[in-house]
Amino acid sequence: MSDTLKLTPGTLDLAALRAVYFGAETTLDRAAKFDVDASAETVRKIADGEEAVYGINTGFGKLAQARIGKADLSKLQENLVVSHAAGVGEPLAASIVRLTIVLKVASLCQGASGIRWEVIERLHGLLDDDCLPLVPAQGSVGACGDLAPLAHISAGMIGVGDVFLKGERMPASQAHSKLGQEPVKLQAKEGLALLNGTQVSTALALAGLFEIERVFRGALITGALSVDAALGSDVPFDPRIHELRGHEGQKNVASALKELIEGSKIRDSHTDCGKVQDPYSLRCQPQVMGAVLDLMRNAATTLVIEANGVTDNPLVFADTGEVLSGGNFHAEPVAFAADQLALAIAEIGALCERRIALLTDGSISGLPAFLSANPGLNSGFMLAHVTAAALASENKQRATPTSVDSLPTSANQEDHVSMATHGARRLLDMAANSARIVAIEWLAAAQGLHFHRPLVSSAPLEKVRDLLRTRITPMDEDRFLAPDIAAAEVMVCSGAMQGQAEACLSSVEL
């Protein structure tokens, strides 16, 4: 992929969306201008006519029966934006706002929204100018689209609210002056096109997916490390077992785990031991993590479709001159995807936590109690496991589906909503919790391997262990453990840890 991604309507794939989330620059595809212009011209003709058409010359929601005069159509759009910019809470991260803007631009460029090309250019220009509107995180119920957060983005374009210009917070009007720009003057339907749609929910869900993806790959590596640390068997990863069940994710995870452990001298040292079976947290990793992978892939498919869709309302069909009112703004597909991802990340952390418990329990792992060479005087990893348990429990509570909840809004006109936005927003915090659990397991498993020296693990797992040891030494006696966990977490979240064993993870791509 080139450094700059061209936003050709309908062509965003998962790799492109991932690249945008992690900072790739984008450019408009001017080939989209023809359809955009045709759509805008259709709206202009309707605005100049006498027929009442929702969203163009009427009120909104419950007020859709109110007819608006031609002289007030621009004011109608401005009022819509400022009245709907009612979000609260902490600002969304810049990476989320950037991805949201890209998704909105991609949708508008489909030419079904009735917005002028120059407005799309100004929206994309927010990225070029590094002028990101302040978007409060709370206030959307995921239908009629992400109205409040998208209204805050739109407000920045018309000179209302605050923005971050090159990271500095200031009033939007001041930023326009610094950039030598006039605020955008919206015309018929343009405010509605900007603030109606599922782009915030989708951006949050995609961000969650990409962070969970890293944690998932890290958990496969720490799971393999724990197998070796606990003198576990790689027989449960034999592909013949998984072919008989047939789930693709399960087969893929088993393949990755087998490849990660292959060549381990620790494994070779106990092939003829008397142990019959390992606990489920070691033995059933393909079944659990494979199901997680299948959920992630299913969610990814839904989110890519949504990212390439048009989700505002009403929609303009320039070829026939029709404007049709429907419900593409309802974010139920995104809500379901977010709920799937919440289940996935909760289970990743839950399985890691069980392996940490196993490693610290000498009666099961055969390792010194709490992974301490001198237990009693030293508590070792006792409280590190407690932390992992607390994080896993928190994630379990947050994994409760949000899509089953609904509260009617807009005087019961919008009587069923998706709750997709906060369902997706929780994913980043949940991913952070599980990343910390993975970091703790990495520390614990590496400590377990330390007790098996001079035997070594496989080549890729030794590389992972060596990376950890560049920052953190084995724990020979109790010490302040929080900095170790934080340092390991950074390497998990950055992908540095996963990079040491990347070749073994090709089977688990999304």
Coordinates of C-alpha atoms in Angstrom, one line a residue:
M1 CA 0.0 0.0 0.0
S2 CA 1.3 3.5 -0.9
D3 CA 1.9 6.1 1.9
T4 CA -1.2 8.0 0.7
L5 CA -4.5 6.1 0.4
K6 CA -6.9 7.2 -2.3
L7 CA -10.5 7.2 -1.1
T8 CA -12.3 5.6 -4.0
P9 CA -15.9 4.9 -3.1
G10 CA -16.7 1.4 -2.2
T11 CA -13.1 0.1 -2.1
L12 CA -12.0 0.4 1.5
D13 CA -10.7 -3.0 2.7
L14 CA -9.6 -4.0 6.2
A15 CA -6.0 -3.2 5.5
A16 CA -6.8 0.3 4.3
L17 CA -9.0 1.0 7.3
R18 CA -6.3 -0.3 9.6
A19 CA -3.8 1.9 7.9
V20 CA -6.0 5.0 8.4
Y21 CA -6.5 4.2 12.1
F22 CA -2.7 3.9 12.6
G23 CA -2.1 7.2 10.8
A24 CA -2.0 6.8 7.0
E25 CA -2.8 9.9 5.0
T26 CA -5.6 10.0 2.5
T27 CA -6.6 11.8 -0.7
L28 CA -9.9 12.3 -2.5
D29 CA -10.6 10.4 -5.7
R30 CA -11.8 13.1 -8.0
A31 CA -13.5 10.5 -10.2
A32 CA -16.2 10.5 -7.6
K33 CA -17.0 14.2 -8.3
F34 CA -19.4 13.4 -11.2
D35 CA -21.8 11.4 -9.1
V36 CA -21.5 13.8 -6.2
D37 CA -22.3 16.8 -8.5
A38 CA -25.3 15.0 -10.0
S39 CA -26.7 14.2 -6.5
A40 CA -26.2 17.8 -5.4
E41 CA -27.9 19.1 -8.5
T42 CA -30.9 16.9 -7.8
V43 CA -31.2 18.4 -4.3
R44 CA -30.9 21.9 -5.8
K45 CA -33.7 21.4 -8.2
I46 CA -36.0 20.0 -5.4
A47 CA -35.0 23.0 -3.1
D48 CA -36.0 25.4 -5.9
G49 CA -39.4 23.6 -6.4
E50 CA -42.6 23.4 -4.5
E51 CA -42.7 19.7 -3.5
A52 CA -42.1 19.0 0.2
V53 CA -39.2 16.5 0.5
Y54 CA -38.0 15.3 3.9
G55 CA -34.6 16.6 4.9
I56 CA -34.5 19.2 2.2
N57 CA -37.3 21.6 2.9
T58 CA -39.0 20.1 6.0
G59 CA -38.2 19.8 9.7
F60 CA -36.5 16.7 11.1
G61 CA -37.6 13.6 13.1
K62 CA -40.9 14.3 14.8
L63 CA -41.0 17.7 13.1
A64 CA -40.8 16.3 9.6
Q65 CA -44.3 17.6 8.8
A66 CA -43.1 21.2 9.2
R67 CA -42.5 22.9 5.8
I68 CA -39.6 25.2 5.6
G69 CA -39.5 28.2 3.1
K70 CA -36.8 28.6 0.5
A71 CA -35.2 31.6 2.3
D72 CA -34.6 29.5 5.4
L73 CA -33.1 26.3 3.9
S74 CA -29.5 27.3 4.7
K75 CA -30.5 28.4 8.2
L76 CA -32.4 25.1 8.7
Q77 CA -29.1 23.2 8.1
E78 CA -27.1 25.4 10.4
N79 CA -29.8 25.1 13.1
L80 CA -29.7 21.3 12.7
V81 CA -26.0 21.2 13.3
V82 CA -25.8 23.5 16.3
S83 CA -28.9 22.0 18.0
H84 CA -27.6 18.4 17.6
A85 CA -24.1 19.1 18.8
A86 CA -25.2 18.1 22.3
G87 CA -22.5 15.6 23.2
V88 CA -20.9 15.3 26.6
G89 CA -17.9 13.6 28.2
E90 CA -14.3 13.3 27.3
P91 CA -13.2 14.0 23.7
L92 CA -12.8 11.1 21.4
A93 CA -9.1 10.3 20.5
A94 CA -7.7 12.0 17.5
S95 CA -7.3 8.6 15.8
I96 CA -11.0 7.9 16.1
V97 CA -12.0 11.4 14.8
R98 CA -9.7 11.0 11.8
L99 CA -11.1 7.6 11.0
T100 CA -14.6 8.9 11.4
I101 CA -13.9 11.7 8.9
V102 CA -12.5 9.3 6.4
L103 CA -15.5 7.0 6.7
K104 CA -17.9 10.0 6.3
V105 CA -16.0 11.3 3.3
A106 CA -16.1 7.8 1.7
S107 CA -19.8 7.6 2.3
L108 CA -20.5 11.1 0.8
C109 CA -18.4 10.3 -2.2
Q110 CA -20.8 7.6 -3.2
G111 CA -23.0 10.4 -4.6
A112 CA -26.2 9.5 -2.8
S113 CA -26.3 12.3 -0.2
G114 CA -27.0 15.5 -2.1
I115 CA -23.9 17.3 -0.8
R116 CA -21.7 19.6 -2.9
W117 CA -18.1 18.5 -3.8
E118 CA -16.6 21.6 -2.2
V119 CA -18.2 20.7 1.2
I120 CA -16.6 17.2 0.9
E121 CA -13.3 18.9 0.1
R122 CA -13.6 21.0 3.2
L123 CA -14.5 18.0 5.4
H124 CA -11.4 16.1 4.1
G125 CA -9.4 19.3 4.5
L126 CA -9.8 18.9 8.3
L127 CA -7.4 16.0 7.9
D128 CA -5.0 17.8 5.6
D129 CA -4.9 20.9 7.9
D130 CA -4.7 18.7 11.1
C131 CA -7.7 20.6 12.4
L132 CA -9.8 18.0 14.2
P133 CA -13.1 19.1 15.9
L134 CA -13.5 18.3 19.5
V135 CA -16.0 15.4 19.6
P136 CA -17.4 14.5 23.0
A137 CA -17.6 10.7 23.4
Q138 CA -21.1 10.4 24.8
G139 CA -24.5 11.3 23.4
S140 CA -25.3 8.8 20.6
V141 CA -27.7 6.0 20.8
G142 CA -26.7 4.6 17.3
A143 CA -29.9 5.7 15.5
C144 CA -30.8 8.0 13.8
G145 CA -27.1 7.6 13.1
D146 CA -24.4 9.1 15.4
L147 CA -26.1 12.5 15.4
A148 CA -24.5 14.2 18.3
P149 CA -20.8 13.3 17.6
L150 CA -21.1 13.9 13.9
A151 CA -22.8 17.2 14.6
H152 CA -19.7 18.2 16.6
I153 CA -17.6 17.5 13.5
S154 CA -20.0 19.4 11.3
A155 CA -20.0 22.3 13.8
G156 CA -16.3 22.7 13.5
M157 CA -16.7 23.2 9.8
I158 CA -19.2 26.0 10.2
G159 CA -17.1 27.8 12.9
V160 CA -18.9 26.6 16.0
G161 CA -17.4 24.7 19.0
D162 CA -13.7 23.8 19.6
V163 CA -11.1 22.1 17.4
F164 CA -7.6 20.9 17.9
L165 CA -5.4 22.7 15.3
K166 CA -2.1 20.8 15.2
G167 CA -2.9 19.5 18.7
E168 CA -3.7 22.9 20.2
R169 CA -7.3 23.4 21.4
M170 CA -9.0 26.6 20.3
P171 CA -12.4 27.9 19.1
A172 CA -13.2 26.7 15.6
S173 CA -13.7 30.3 14.4
Q174 CA -10.1 31.1 15.6
A175 CA -8.8 28.0 13.7
H176 CA -10.5 29.2 10.5
S177 CA -8.8 32.6 10.8
K178 CA -5.4 31.0 11.4
L179 CA -6.0 28.8 8.3
G180 CA -7.2 31.8 6.2
Q181 CA -10.6 30.1 5.6
E182 CA -14.2 31.1 5.9
P183 CA -16.6 28.9 7.7
V184 CA -18.6 26.5 5.5
K185 CA -22.0 27.9 4.5
L186 CA -24.3 24.9 4.3
Q187 CA -27.0 24.6 1.7
A188 CA -30.1 22.4 1.4
K189 CA -29.7 18.9 3.0
E190 CA -26.0 19.3 3.6
G191 CA -26.1 19.5 7.4
L192 CA -28.3 16.4 7.5
A193 CA -25.9 14.5 5.1
L194 CA -23.0 15.4 7.4
L195 CA -24.4 14.4 10.8
N196 CA -26.6 11.5 9.8
G197 CA -24.8 8.1 9.6
T198 CA -23.0 5.4 11.5
Q199 CA -19.5 6.6 11.0
V200 CA -18.6 7.2 14.7
S201 CA -19.9 3.8 15.8
T202 CA -18.1 2.1 12.9
A203 CA -14.9 4.0 13.6
L204 CA -15.0 3.0 17.3
A205 CA -15.8 -0.6 16.5
L206 CA -12.9 -0.7 13.9
A207 CA -10.5 0.8 16.4
G208 CA -11.6 -1.9 18.9
L209 CA -11.1 -4.6 16.3
F210 CA -7.6 -3.4 15.5
E211 CA -6.5 -3.2 19.1
I212 CA -8.1 -6.6 19.9
E213 CA -6.3 -8.1 16.9
R214 CA -3.0 -7.2 18.5
V215 CA -4.0 -8.5 21.9
F216 CA -5.2 -11.7 20.3
R217 CA -1.9 -12.4 18.6
G218 CA -0.1 -11.6 21.8
A219 CA -2.2 -14.0 23.7
L220 CA -1.4 -16.8 21.3
I221 CA 2.3 -16.2 21.9
T222 CA 1.9 -16.1 25.7
G223 CA -0.3 -19.1 25.6
A224 CA 2.4 -21.1 23.8
L225 CA 5.0 -19.8 26.3
S226 CA 2.8 -21.0 29.1
V227 CA 2.5 -24.5 27.6
D228 CA 6.3 -24.7 27.7
A229 CA 6.6 -23.1 31.2
A230 CA 4.1 -25.6 32.6
L231 CA 5.7 -28.6 30.7
G232 CA 2.5 -28.9 28.7
S233 CA 2.0 -31.0 25.6
D234 CA 1.7 -29.9 22.0
V235 CA -0.3 -33.0 21.1
P236 CA -3.6 -31.0 21.4
F237 CA -2.5 -28.9 18.5
D238 CA -2.2 -31.8 16.1
P239 CA -4.1 -30.7 13.0
R240 CA -5.9 -34.1 12.7
I241 CA -7.9 -33.2 15.8
H242 CA -9.1 -29.9 14.4
E243 CA -9.9 -31.2 10.9
L244 CA -12.5 -33.5 12.5
R245 CA -14.4 -30.6 14.0
G246 CA -14.0 -28.3 11.0
H247 CA -14.1 -24.7 12.4
E248 CA -11.7 -22.6 10.4
G249 CA -10.5 -20.4 13.3
Q250 CA -9.9 -23.5 15.5
K251 CA -7.7 -25.1 12.7
N252 CA -5.8 -21.8 12.2
V253 CA -5.1 -21.3 15.9
A254 CA -3.9 -24.9 16.3
S255 CA -1.6 -24.4 13.4
A256 CA -0.1 -21.2 14.9
L257 CA 0.4 -22.7 18.3
K258 CA 2.1 -25.8 16.9
E259 CA 4.4 -23.6 14.8
L260 CA 5.2 -21.5 17.8
I261 CA 6.2 -24.4 20.0
E262 CA 7.9 -26.5 17.3
G263 CA 11.6 -27.2 18.1
S264 CA 11.3 -26.5 21.8
K265 CA 14.0 -28.4 23.8
I266 CA 11.8 -28.0 26.9
R267 CA 9.0 -29.9 25.1
D268 CA 11.4 -32.5 24.0
S269 CA 12.6 -33.0 27.6
H270 CA 9.3 -34.5 28.8
T271 CA 7.7 -36.3 25.8
D272 CA 7.6 -39.5 27.7
C273 CA 6.4 -38.1 31.1
G274 CA 3.5 -39.7 32.9
K275 CA 1.2 -36.7 32.5
V276 CA -2.0 -37.7 30.7
Q277 CA -3.7 -34.4 30.0
D278 CA -3.2 -30.7 30.5
P279 CA -5.8 -28.3 32.0
Y280 CA -8.2 -26.7 29.6
S281 CA -6.5 -23.3 29.6
L282 CA -3.5 -25.0 27.9
R283 CA -5.2 -27.8 26.0
C284 CA -8.3 -26.1 24.7
Q285 CA -6.6 -23.0 23.3
P286 CA -7.5 -23.9 19.7
Q287 CA -11.1 -24.4 20.6
V288 CA -11.5 -21.1 22.6
M289 CA -9.1 -18.8 20.7
G290 CA -10.4 -20.3 17.4
A291 CA -13.9 -19.3 18.3
V292 CA -12.6 -15.9 19.2
L293 CA -10.9 -15.6 15.8
D294 CA -14.1 -16.6 14.0
L295 CA -16.0 -13.9 15.9
M296 CA -13.4 -11.3 15.0
R297 CA -13.5 -12.3 11.3
N298 CA -17.3 -12.1 11.2
A299 CA -17.2 -8.7 12.9
A300 CA -14.5 -7.5 10.5
T301 CA -16.7 -8.5 7.5
T302 CA -19.6 -6.5 8.9
L303 CA -17.5 -3.5 9.6
V304 CA -15.9 -3.4 6.2
I305 CA -19.3 -3.5 4.6
E306 CA -20.5 -0.7 6.8
A307 CA -17.4 1.4 6.1
N308 CA -18.2 1.2 2.4
G309 CA -21.9 1.9 2.8
V310 CA -24.1 5.0 2.6
T311 CA -25.9 5.4 6.0
D312 CA -27.4 8.9 6.0
N313 CA -31.1 9.7 5.2
P314 CA -32.8 10.5 3.0
L315 CA -30.9 9.1 0.0
V316 CA -30.7 10.8 -3.4
F317 CA -31.0 8.9 -6.6
A318 CA -29.8 11.3 -9.3
D319 CA -30.6 8.9 -12.2
T320 CA -34.3 9.1 -11.5
G321 CA -34.4 12.4 -9.5
E322 CA -35.9 10.6 -6.5
V323 CA -35.1 11.2 -2.8
L324 CA -36.1 8.1 -0.8
S325 CA -36.4 8.1 3.0
G326 CA -35.3 4.8 4.7
G327 CA -33.3 3.7 7.7
N328 CA -29.7 3.0 6.7
F329 CA -28.7 5.1 9.7
H330 CA -29.8 2.3 12.1
A331 CA -26.5 0.9 13.4
E332 CA -27.8 -2.6 14.4
P333 CA -25.1 -4.4 12.3
V334 CA -22.4 -2.4 14.0
A335 CA -24.0 -3.0 17.5
F336 CA -24.0 -6.7 16.9
A337 CA -20.4 -6.6 15.6
A338 CA -19.4 -4.6 18.7
D339 CA -21.1 -7.2 21.0
Q340 CA -19.3 -10.0 19.3
L341 CA -16.0 -8.2 19.8
A342 CA -16.7 -7.6 23.4
L343 CA -17.3 -11.3 23.9
A344 CA -14.1 -12.0 22.0
I345 CA -11.8 -9.7 24.0
A346 CA -13.4 -10.9 27.3
E347 CA -12.6 -14.5 26.5
I348 CA -9.0 -13.7 25.4
G349 CA -8.4 -12.2 28.9
A350 CA -10.3 -14.9 30.7
L351 CA -8.2 -17.6 29.2
C352 CA -4.9 -15.8 29.9
E353 CA -6.0 -15.2 33.5
R354 CA -6.6 -19.0 33.9
R355 CA -3.1 -19.7 32.6
I356 CA -1.5 -17.2 35.0
A357 CA -3.4 -18.9 37.8
L358 CA -2.1 -22.3 36.6
L359 CA 1.5 -21.1 36.5
T360 CA 1.4 -19.6 40.0
D361 CA -0.1 -22.7 41.5
G362 CA 2.8 -25.1 42.0
S363 CA 0.6 -28.0 42.6
I364 CA -0.6 -27.9 39.0
S365 CA 2.3 -26.3 37.1
G366 CA 5.1 -28.1 39.0
L367 CA 6.9 -24.7 39.3
P368 CA 7.8 -23.0 42.5
A369 CA 4.9 -21.5 44.3
F370 CA 3.9 -18.1 42.8
L371 CA 7.0 -18.4 40.6
S372 CA 9.3 -17.4 43.4
A373 CA 12.6 -19.2 44.0
N374 CA 12.1 -18.5 47.8
P375 CA 8.3 -18.6 48.4
G376 CA 7.2 -17.4 51.9
L377 CA 9.8 -14.7 52.3
N378 CA 8.8 -13.7 48.7
S379 CA 5.3 -13.5 47.4
G380 CA 6.4 -13.6 43.7
F381 CA 3.6 -13.3 41.2
M382 CA 0.8 -13.7 43.8
L383 CA -0.6 -10.1 43.4
A384 CA 0.1 -10.0 39.7
H385 CA -2.4 -12.8 39.3
V386 CA -4.9 -10.9 41.5
T387 CA -4.6 -7.9 39.1
A388 CA -5.2 -10.2 36.1
A389 CA -8.2 -11.6 37.8
A390 CA -9.6 -8.1 38.5
L391 CA -9.1 -7.1 34.9
A392 CA -10.7 -10.3 33.6
S393 CA -13.7 -9.9 35.8
E394 CA -14.2 -6.2 34.8
N395 CA -14.2 -7.3 31.1
K396 CA -16.7 -10.0 31.8
Q397 CA -19.1 -7.5 33.3
R398 CA -18.6 -5.1 30.3
A399 CA -19.2 -7.9 27.8
T400 CA -22.9 -7.8 28.4
P401 CA -24.6 -7.1 25.0
T402 CA -25.6 -3.5 24.5
S403 CA -27.6 -4.2 21.4
V404 CA -30.4 -5.7 23.4
D405 CA -31.1 -2.4 25.0
S406 CA -33.2 0.4 23.5
L407 CA -34.8 3.6 24.7
P408 CA -37.1 5.5 22.4
T409 CA -36.1 9.1 21.4
S410 CA -37.5 12.0 19.5
A411 CA -41.0 11.8 20.9
N412 CA -41.2 8.1 20.0
Q413 CA -40.5 8.8 16.3
E414 CA -37.2 7.0 16.8
D415 CA -38.7 4.2 18.9
H416 CA -36.0 1.5 18.5
V417 CA -32.3 2.3 18.6
S418 CA -29.1 0.2 18.5
M419 CA -26.9 1.6 21.3
A420 CA -24.0 0.8 18.9
T421 CA -21.9 3.8 19.9
H422 CA -21.2 3.1 23.5
G423 CA -21.2 -0.6 22.7
A424 CA -18.3 0.0 20.4
R425 CA -16.6 2.7 22.6
R426 CA -16.1 0.2 25.5
L427 CA -14.0 -2.1 23.3
L428 CA -10.9 0.1 23.6
D429 CA -10.9 0.0 27.4
M430 CA -11.6 -3.8 27.3
A431 CA -8.7 -4.3 24.9
A432 CA -6.5 -2.3 27.2
N433 CA -7.5 -4.6 30.1
S434 CA -6.8 -7.7 28.2
A435 CA -3.5 -6.3 27.0
R436 CA -2.4 -5.9 30.6
I437 CA -3.5 -9.5 31.3
V438 CA -1.4 -10.7 28.4
A439 CA 1.6 -8.6 29.7
I440 CA 1.3 -10.3 33.1
E441 CA 1.1 -13.8 31.5
W442 CA 4.2 -12.9 29.4
L443 CA 6.1 -12.0 32.6
A444 CA 4.8 -15.1 34.4
A445 CA 5.6 -17.5 31.6
A446 CA 9.0 -16.1 31.1
Q447 CA 9.7 -16.5 34.8
G448 CA 8.5 -20.1 34.5
L449 CA 10.9 -20.7 31.6
H450 CA 13.7 -19.3 33.8
F451 CA 13.3 -22.3 36.1
H452 CA 13.9 -24.7 33.2
R453 CA 17.2 -23.3 32.2
P454 CA 19.5 -24.5 30.6
L455 CA 16.8 -26.0 28.5
V456 CA 15.4 -23.5 26.0
S457 CA 12.1 -23.1 24.2
S458 CA 11.5 -22.9 20.4
A459 CA 13.4 -20.3 18.4
P460 CA 10.4 -17.9 18.0
L461 CA 9.5 -18.2 21.7
E462 CA 13.1 -17.6 22.8
K463 CA 13.0 -14.4 20.7
V464 CA 9.9 -13.3 22.5
R465 CA 11.5 -14.1 25.8
D466 CA 14.7 -12.3 24.8
L467 CA 12.8 -9.1 24.0
L468 CA 11.3 -9.1 27.4
R469 CA 14.6 -9.6 29.0
T470 CA 16.0 -6.5 27.3
R471 CA 13.8 -4.5 29.6
I472 CA 13.0 -6.8 32.5
T473 CA 15.2 -9.2 34.4
P474 CA 14.0 -12.5 36.0
M475 CA 12.5 -11.9 39.4
D476 CA 14.9 -13.6 41.8
E477 CA 13.3 -11.8 44.8
D478 CA 10.3 -9.6 45.3
R479 CA 10.5 -6.1 43.8
F480 CA 8.2 -3.3 42.7
L481 CA 6.3 -5.1 40.0
A482 CA 4.1 -2.4 38.5
P483 CA 6.8 -1.0 36.2
D484 CA 7.5 -4.5 34.9
I485 CA 3.8 -4.9 34.0
A486 CA 3.7 -1.5 32.4
A487 CA 6.8 -2.1 30.3
A488 CA 5.5 -5.4 29.1
E489 CA 2.1 -3.8 28.3
V490 CA 3.8 -1.2 26.1
M491 CA 5.5 -3.9 24.0
V492 CA 2.2 -5.9 23.7
C493 CA 0.2 -2.8 22.6
S494 CA 2.8 -1.6 20.2
G495 CA 3.1 -5.0 18.4
A496 CA 6.8 -5.2 19.3
M497 CA 6.2 -8.5 21.1
Q498 CA 4.1 -10.0 18.3
G499 CA 6.7 -9.0 15.8
Q500 CA 9.2 -11.4 17.3
A501 CA 7.1 -14.4 16.2
E502 CA 5.2 -12.9 13.2
A503 CA 6.1 -15.7 10.9
C504 CA 4.2 -18.2 13.1
L505 CA 1.0 -16.1 13.0
S506 CA 0.2 -16.0 9.3
S507 CA -2.6 -18.5 9.7
V508 CA -4.6 -16.2 12.1
E509 CA -4.9 -13.2 9.9
L510 CA -8.3 -11.6 9.9

